[in-house]
XYZ file of C-alpha atoms in Angstrom:
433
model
C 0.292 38.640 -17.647
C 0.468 38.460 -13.904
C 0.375 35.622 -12.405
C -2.721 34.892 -9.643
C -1.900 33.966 -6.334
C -4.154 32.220 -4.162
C -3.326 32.487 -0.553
C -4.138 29.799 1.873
C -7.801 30.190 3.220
C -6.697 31.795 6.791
C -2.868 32.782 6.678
C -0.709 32.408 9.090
C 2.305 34.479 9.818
C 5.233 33.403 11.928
C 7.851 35.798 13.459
C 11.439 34.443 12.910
C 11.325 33.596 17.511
C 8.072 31.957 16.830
C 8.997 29.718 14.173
C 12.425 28.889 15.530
C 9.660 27.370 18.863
C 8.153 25.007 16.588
C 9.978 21.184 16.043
C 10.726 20.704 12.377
C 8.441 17.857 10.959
C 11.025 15.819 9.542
C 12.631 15.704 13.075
C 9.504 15.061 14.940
C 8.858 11.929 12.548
C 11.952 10.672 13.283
C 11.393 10.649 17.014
C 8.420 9.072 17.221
C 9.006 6.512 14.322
C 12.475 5.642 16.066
C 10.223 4.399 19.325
C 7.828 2.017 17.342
C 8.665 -1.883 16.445
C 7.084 -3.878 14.054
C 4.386 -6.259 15.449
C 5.800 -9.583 16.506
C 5.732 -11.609 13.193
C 2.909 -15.015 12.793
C 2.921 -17.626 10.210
C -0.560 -17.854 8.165
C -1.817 -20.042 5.595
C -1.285 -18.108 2.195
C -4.650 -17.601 1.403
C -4.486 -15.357 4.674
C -1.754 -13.932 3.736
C -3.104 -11.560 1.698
C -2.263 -7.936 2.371
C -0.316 -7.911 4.815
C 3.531 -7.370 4.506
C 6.110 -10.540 4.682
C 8.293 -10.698 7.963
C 11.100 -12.995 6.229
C 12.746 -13.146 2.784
C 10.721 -16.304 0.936
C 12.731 -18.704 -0.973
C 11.729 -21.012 -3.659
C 12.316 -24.266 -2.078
C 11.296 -26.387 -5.479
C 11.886 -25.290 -8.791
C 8.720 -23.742 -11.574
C 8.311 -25.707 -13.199
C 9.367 -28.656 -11.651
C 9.574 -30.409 -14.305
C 9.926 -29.568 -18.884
C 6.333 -28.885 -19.904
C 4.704 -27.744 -22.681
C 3.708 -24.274 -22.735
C 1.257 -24.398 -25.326
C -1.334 -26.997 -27.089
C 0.235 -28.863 -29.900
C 2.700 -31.556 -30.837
C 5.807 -32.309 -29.153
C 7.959 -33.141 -31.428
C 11.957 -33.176 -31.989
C 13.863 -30.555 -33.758
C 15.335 -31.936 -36.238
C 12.315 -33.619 -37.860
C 10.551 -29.908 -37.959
C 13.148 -28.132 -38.764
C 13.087 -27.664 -42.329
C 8.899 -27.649 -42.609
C 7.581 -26.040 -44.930
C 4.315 -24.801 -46.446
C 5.336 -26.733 -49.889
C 7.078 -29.143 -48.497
C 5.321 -30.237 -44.910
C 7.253 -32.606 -42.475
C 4.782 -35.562 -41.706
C 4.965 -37.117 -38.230
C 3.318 -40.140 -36.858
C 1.020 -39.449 -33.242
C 1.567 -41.769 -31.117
C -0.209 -40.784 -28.171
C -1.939 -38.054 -26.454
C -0.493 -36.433 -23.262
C -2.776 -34.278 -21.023
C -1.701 -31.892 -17.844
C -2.615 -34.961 -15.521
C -0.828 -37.188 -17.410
C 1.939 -39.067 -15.334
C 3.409 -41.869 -17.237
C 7.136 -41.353 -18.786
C 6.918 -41.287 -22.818
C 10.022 -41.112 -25.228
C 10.175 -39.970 -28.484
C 11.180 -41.506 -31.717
C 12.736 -39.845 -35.264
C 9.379 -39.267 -37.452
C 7.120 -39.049 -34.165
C 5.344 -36.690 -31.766
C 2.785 -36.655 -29.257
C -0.555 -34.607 -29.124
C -0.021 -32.684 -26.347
C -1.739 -29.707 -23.484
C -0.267 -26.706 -22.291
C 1.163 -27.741 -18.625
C 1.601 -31.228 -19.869
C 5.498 -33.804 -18.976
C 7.245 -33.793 -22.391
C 7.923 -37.160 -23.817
C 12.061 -37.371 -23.677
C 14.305 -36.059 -26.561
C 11.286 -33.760 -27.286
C 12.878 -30.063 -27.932
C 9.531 -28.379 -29.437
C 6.097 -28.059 -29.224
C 4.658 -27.894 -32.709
C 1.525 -24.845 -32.815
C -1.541 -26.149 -33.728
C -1.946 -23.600 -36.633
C 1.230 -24.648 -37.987
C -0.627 -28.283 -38.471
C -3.071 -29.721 -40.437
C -4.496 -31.184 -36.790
C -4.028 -34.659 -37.851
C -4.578 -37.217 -35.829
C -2.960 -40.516 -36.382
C -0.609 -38.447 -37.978
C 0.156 -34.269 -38.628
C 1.580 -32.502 -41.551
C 3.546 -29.184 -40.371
C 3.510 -26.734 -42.680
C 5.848 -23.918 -41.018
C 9.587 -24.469 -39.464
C 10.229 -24.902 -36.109
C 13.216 -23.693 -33.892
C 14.326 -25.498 -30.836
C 13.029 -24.425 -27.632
C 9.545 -22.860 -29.292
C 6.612 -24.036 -26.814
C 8.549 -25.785 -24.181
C 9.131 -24.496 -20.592
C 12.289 -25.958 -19.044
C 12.542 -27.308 -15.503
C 12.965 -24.126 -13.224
C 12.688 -21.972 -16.126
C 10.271 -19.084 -14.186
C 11.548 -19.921 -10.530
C 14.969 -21.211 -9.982
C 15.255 -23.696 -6.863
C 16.878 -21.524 -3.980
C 15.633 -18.159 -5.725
C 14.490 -15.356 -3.436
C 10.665 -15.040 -4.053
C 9.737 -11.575 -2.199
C 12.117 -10.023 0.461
C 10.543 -8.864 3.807
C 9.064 -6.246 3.940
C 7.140 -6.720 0.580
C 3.112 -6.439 0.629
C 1.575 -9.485 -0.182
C -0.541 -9.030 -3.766
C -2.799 -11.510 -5.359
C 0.305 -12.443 -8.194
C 2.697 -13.181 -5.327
C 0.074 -15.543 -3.635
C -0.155 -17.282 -6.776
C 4.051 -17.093 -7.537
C 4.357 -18.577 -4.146
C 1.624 -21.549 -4.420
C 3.182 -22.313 -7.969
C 6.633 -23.108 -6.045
C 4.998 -25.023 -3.679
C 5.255 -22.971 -0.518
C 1.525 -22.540 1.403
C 2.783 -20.949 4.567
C 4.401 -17.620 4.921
C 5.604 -15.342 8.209
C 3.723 -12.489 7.824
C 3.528 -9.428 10.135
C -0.504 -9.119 11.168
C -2.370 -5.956 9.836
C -2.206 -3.510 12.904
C -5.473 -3.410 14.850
C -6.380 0.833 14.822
C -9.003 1.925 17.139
C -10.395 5.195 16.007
C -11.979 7.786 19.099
C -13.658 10.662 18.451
C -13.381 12.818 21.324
C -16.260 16.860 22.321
C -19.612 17.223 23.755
C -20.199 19.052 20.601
C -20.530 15.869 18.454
C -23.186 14.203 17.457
C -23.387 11.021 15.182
C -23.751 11.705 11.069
C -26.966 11.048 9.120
C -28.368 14.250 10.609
C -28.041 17.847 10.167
C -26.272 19.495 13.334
C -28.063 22.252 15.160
C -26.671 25.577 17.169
C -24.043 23.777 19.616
C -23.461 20.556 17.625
C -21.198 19.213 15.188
C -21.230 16.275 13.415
C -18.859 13.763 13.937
C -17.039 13.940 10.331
C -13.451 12.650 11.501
C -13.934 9.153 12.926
C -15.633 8.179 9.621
C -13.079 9.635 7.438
C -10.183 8.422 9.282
C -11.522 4.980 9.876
C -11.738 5.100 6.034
C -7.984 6.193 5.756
C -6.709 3.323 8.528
C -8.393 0.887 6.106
C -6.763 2.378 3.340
C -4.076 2.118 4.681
C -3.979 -1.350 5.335
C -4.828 -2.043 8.872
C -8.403 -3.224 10.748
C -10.155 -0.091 11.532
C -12.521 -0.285 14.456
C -14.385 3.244 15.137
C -15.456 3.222 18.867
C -17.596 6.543 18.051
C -17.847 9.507 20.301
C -16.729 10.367 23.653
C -17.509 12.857 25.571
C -15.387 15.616 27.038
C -15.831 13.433 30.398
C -12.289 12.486 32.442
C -13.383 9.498 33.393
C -15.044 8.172 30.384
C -12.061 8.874 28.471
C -9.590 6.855 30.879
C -11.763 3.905 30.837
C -12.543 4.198 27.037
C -8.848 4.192 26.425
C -8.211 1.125 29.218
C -10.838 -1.080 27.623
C -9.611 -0.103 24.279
C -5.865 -0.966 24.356
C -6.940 -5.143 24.932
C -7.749 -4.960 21.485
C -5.884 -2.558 19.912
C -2.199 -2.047 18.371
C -2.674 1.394 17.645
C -5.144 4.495 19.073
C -6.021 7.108 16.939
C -7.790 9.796 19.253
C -9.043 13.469 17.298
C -10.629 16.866 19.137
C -9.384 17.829 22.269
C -5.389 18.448 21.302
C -5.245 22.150 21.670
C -4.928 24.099 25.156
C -8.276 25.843 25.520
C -10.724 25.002 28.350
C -12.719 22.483 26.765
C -9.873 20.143 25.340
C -10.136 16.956 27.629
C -7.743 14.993 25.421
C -4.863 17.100 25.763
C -5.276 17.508 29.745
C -6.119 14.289 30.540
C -3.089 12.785 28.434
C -0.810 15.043 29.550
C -0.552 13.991 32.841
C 1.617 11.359 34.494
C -0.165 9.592 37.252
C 2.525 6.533 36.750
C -0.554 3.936 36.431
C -2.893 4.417 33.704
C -2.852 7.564 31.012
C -0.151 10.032 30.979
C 2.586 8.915 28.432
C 1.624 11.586 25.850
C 3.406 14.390 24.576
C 2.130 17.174 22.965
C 4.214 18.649 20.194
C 3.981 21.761 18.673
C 5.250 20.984 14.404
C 6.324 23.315 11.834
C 2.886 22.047 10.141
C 0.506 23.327 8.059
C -2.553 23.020 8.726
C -2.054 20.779 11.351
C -0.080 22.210 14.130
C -0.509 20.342 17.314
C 0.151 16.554 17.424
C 0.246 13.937 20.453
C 2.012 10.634 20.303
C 2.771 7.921 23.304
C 1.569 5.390 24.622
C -1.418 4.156 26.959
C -2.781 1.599 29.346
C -1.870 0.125 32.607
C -1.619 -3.778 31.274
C 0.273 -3.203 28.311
C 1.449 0.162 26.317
C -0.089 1.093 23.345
C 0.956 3.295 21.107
C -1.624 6.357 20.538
C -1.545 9.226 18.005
C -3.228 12.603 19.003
C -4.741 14.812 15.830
C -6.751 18.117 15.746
C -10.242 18.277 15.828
C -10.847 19.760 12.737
C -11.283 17.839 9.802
C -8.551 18.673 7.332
C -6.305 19.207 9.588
C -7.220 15.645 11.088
C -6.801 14.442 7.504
C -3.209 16.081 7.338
C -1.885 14.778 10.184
C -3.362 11.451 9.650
C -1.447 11.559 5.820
C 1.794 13.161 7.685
C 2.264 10.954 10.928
C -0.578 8.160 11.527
C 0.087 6.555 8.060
C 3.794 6.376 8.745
C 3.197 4.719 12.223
C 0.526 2.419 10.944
C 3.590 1.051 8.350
C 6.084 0.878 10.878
C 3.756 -1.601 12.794
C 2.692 -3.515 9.893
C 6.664 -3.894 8.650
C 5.823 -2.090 5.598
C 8.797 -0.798 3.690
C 8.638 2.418 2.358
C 6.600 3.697 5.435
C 6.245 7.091 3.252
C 3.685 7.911 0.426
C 5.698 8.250 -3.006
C 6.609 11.260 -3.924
C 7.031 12.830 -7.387
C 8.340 16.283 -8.743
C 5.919 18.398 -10.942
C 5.204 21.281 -12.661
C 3.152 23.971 -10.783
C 0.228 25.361 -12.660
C -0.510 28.133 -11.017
C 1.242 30.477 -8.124
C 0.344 30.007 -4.549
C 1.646 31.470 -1.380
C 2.299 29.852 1.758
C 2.222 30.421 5.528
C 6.708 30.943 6.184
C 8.214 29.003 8.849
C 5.634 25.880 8.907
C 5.479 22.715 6.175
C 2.629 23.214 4.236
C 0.411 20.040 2.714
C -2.244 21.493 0.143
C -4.439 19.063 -1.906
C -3.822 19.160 -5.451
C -4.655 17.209 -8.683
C -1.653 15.314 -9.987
C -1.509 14.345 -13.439
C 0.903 13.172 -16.209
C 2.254 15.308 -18.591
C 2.310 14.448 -22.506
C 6.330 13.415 -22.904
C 6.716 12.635 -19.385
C 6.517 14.070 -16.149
C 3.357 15.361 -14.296
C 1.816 18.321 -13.658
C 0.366 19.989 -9.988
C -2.757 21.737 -9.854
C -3.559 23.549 -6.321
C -7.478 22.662 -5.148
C -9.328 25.479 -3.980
C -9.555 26.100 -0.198
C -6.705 24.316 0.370
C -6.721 21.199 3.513
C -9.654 23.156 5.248
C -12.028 22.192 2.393
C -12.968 19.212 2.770
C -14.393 18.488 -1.171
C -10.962 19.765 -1.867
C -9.506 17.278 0.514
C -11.847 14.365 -1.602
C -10.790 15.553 -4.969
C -7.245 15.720 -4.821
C -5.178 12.628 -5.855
C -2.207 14.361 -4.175
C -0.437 16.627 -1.751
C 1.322 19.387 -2.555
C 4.603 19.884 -0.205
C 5.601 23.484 0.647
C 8.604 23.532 2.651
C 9.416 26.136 6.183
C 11.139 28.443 3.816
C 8.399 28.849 0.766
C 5.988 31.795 1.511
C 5.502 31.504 -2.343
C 5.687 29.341 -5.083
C 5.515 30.472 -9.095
C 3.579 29.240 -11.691
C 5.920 27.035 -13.718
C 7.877 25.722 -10.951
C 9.075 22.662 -10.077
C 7.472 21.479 -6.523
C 7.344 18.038 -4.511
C 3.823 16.104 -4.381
C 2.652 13.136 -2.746
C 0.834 10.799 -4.339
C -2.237 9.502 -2.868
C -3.545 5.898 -3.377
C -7.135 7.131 -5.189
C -8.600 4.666 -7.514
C -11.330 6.911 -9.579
């Protein structure tokens, strides 16, 4: 059977002179990502810390437990008095007192006692195991165990989970929900944190109007500062979407002044090419020495994207600014491929990359030579390990593609086609479904 091959939805072709023009994508990420810094570092209170990334290694400055506790309700009780329980034969110990989590007082066993105790509670001295309750009778004054017991069963030693000078979480590391609690357990309730990157999102065509309506003969609807507003929170910074601008000099420079006072990052879309109407790429492009003009223009070995901007802005202070396509796919791609990456590099996020995996191809596709092609796909695992890579229809120019793919297929410059039952690279994409 011959295999189908579905071509990308509006080839392109590149002569060997007019791909050896474009910058390879792996280079051009390197140059811009060697220019950025990671914001300047701030300690917060932990329950602020919270998703964003840790500036400084974080080291246990107590032990956890601090001190031997019982790790489960029961009786603490010593060894040797348990040992040789049995269901026929029960070992009968005397209770002499209760101990709860709170309790505080020092307590020290005796041969043929044990105390009732709770999980998280001191144990009494020369106390070695904690006695199940379902091993029990559940006496009171006194307890008949009815199974044996091995030293160590139920008790959690000083230090036992976190060793005193133990690394916690090395910098770099996101900060979950279990490391919040990890840290609070040893004590520690402040934390240097790099801040979540502030990312101002722009919109830029007389064409656009707002969504919620259905465009009209001259209009567009403004699909790309919703969609990557939603991907800058996904990513982890503070989105702020400023909306449309027009294709108006002016209002762009001062959009883009008053902007930078609260932003760390720009994200600007439309207006990147070289035709008449694109404002962004003129206005950007040129270097008055005061206010915008710090942008360059870059022509990629990308697919779909093409065209990408990246510098910096404002007269106070520079802020970095990233320059995408007007088109929404493509806005998407270049978002995935370079905004992402820059938005980690601020944050002090380590890897700044998506993960990637290797999978089987399930069906043959060609691709445009001489440019880096990102295709959504559906990513799944295979049965005995391993995943498979199923190419969406329409490829990044479809947007329900785009929202049903849980992944990005990775042609390289050289593929113009890849076979069914291949091995290709993927992305992974962070969708929850």
């Amino acid at each position: 059977m011959t295999a189908t091959v579905r071509s990308t939805p509006d080839p392109v072709h590149l002569d060997a002179a007019a791909a050896a023009e474009l910058t390879p994508l792996a280079d051009y990420l390197g140059s811009v990502l060697r220019r950025l810094r990671a914001l300047p570092a701030l300690d917060l209170d932990l329950t602020q810390a919270h998703g964003n990334v840790l500036a400084d290694n974080v080291v246990a400055s107590h032990p956890y437990p601090a001190f031997d506790q019982a790790a489960i309700d029961g009786y603490a009780a010593r060894s040797e008095d348990v040992a040789a329980a049995a269901a026929g034969r029960p070992a009968r110990l005397n209770v002499v007192g209760d101990l709860a989590a709170s309790s505080w007082r020092p307590a020290r066993l005796t041969p043929g006692t044990c105390f009732s105790v709770a999980a998280g509670a001191a144990l009494p001295q020369a106390a070695d195991v904690v006695v199940p309750i379902r091993w029990t009778d559940q006496g009171m004054a006194s307890v008949e165990v009815y199974h044996p017991v091995k030293r160590g069963l139920g008790v959690r030693r000083t230090g036992e989970i976190v060793a005193e000078g133990m690394v916690l979480a090395r910098a770099g590391t996101t900060v979950t929900p279990a490391l919040v609690g990890a840290l609070a357990a040893s004590g520690i309730g402040h934390v240097v944190v790099r801040p979540s990157p502030r990312v101002v999102i722009v919109s830029t065509g007389d064409e656009l109007v707002e969504a919620g309506r259905v465009s009209q003969a001259g209009q567009v609807v403004d699909v790309n500062s919703h969609a990557l507003t939603a991907a800058t929170a996904e990513a982890g910074a503070h989105a702020y979407r400023v909306g449309i601008c027009d294709d108006d000099p002016e209002a762009l420079r001062a959009l883009l002044e008053d902007q930078t006072l609260r932003a760390d990052l720009i994200i600007t879309t439309g207006g990147s090419g070289t035709g008449p109407g694109d404002m962004v790429r003129r206005i950007l492009s040129r270097r008055d020495g005061s206010r915008a003009g710090m942008v360059t223009f870059t022509d990629v070995s990308l697919y779909p994207c093409g065209t990408l901007g990246f510098g910096t802005v404002g007269s106070a202070e520079e802020v970095p600014i990233v320059c995408l396509p007007g088109e929404p796919g493509a806005a998407l791609i270049g978002f995935e491929v370079l905004a992402r990456p820059v938005i980690q590099v601020l944050a002090g996020a380590e890897p700044v990359f998506r993960p990637s995996v290797r999978g089987h191809l399930l069906e043959t596709v060609a691709s445009p030579g001489g440019l880096r092609e990102f295709r959504p796909a559906l990513v799944a695992e295979r049965r005995g390990g391993g995943y498979t890579v199923q190419p969406l229809p329409g490829g990044a120019r479809t947007l329900a593609g785009m929202a049903e793919a849980n992944g990005l297929l990775v042609l390289g410059e050289r593929v113009t086609s890849a076979a069914a039952g291949s091995t290709v690279d993927v992305l992974l994409l962070d969708r929850r479904r």
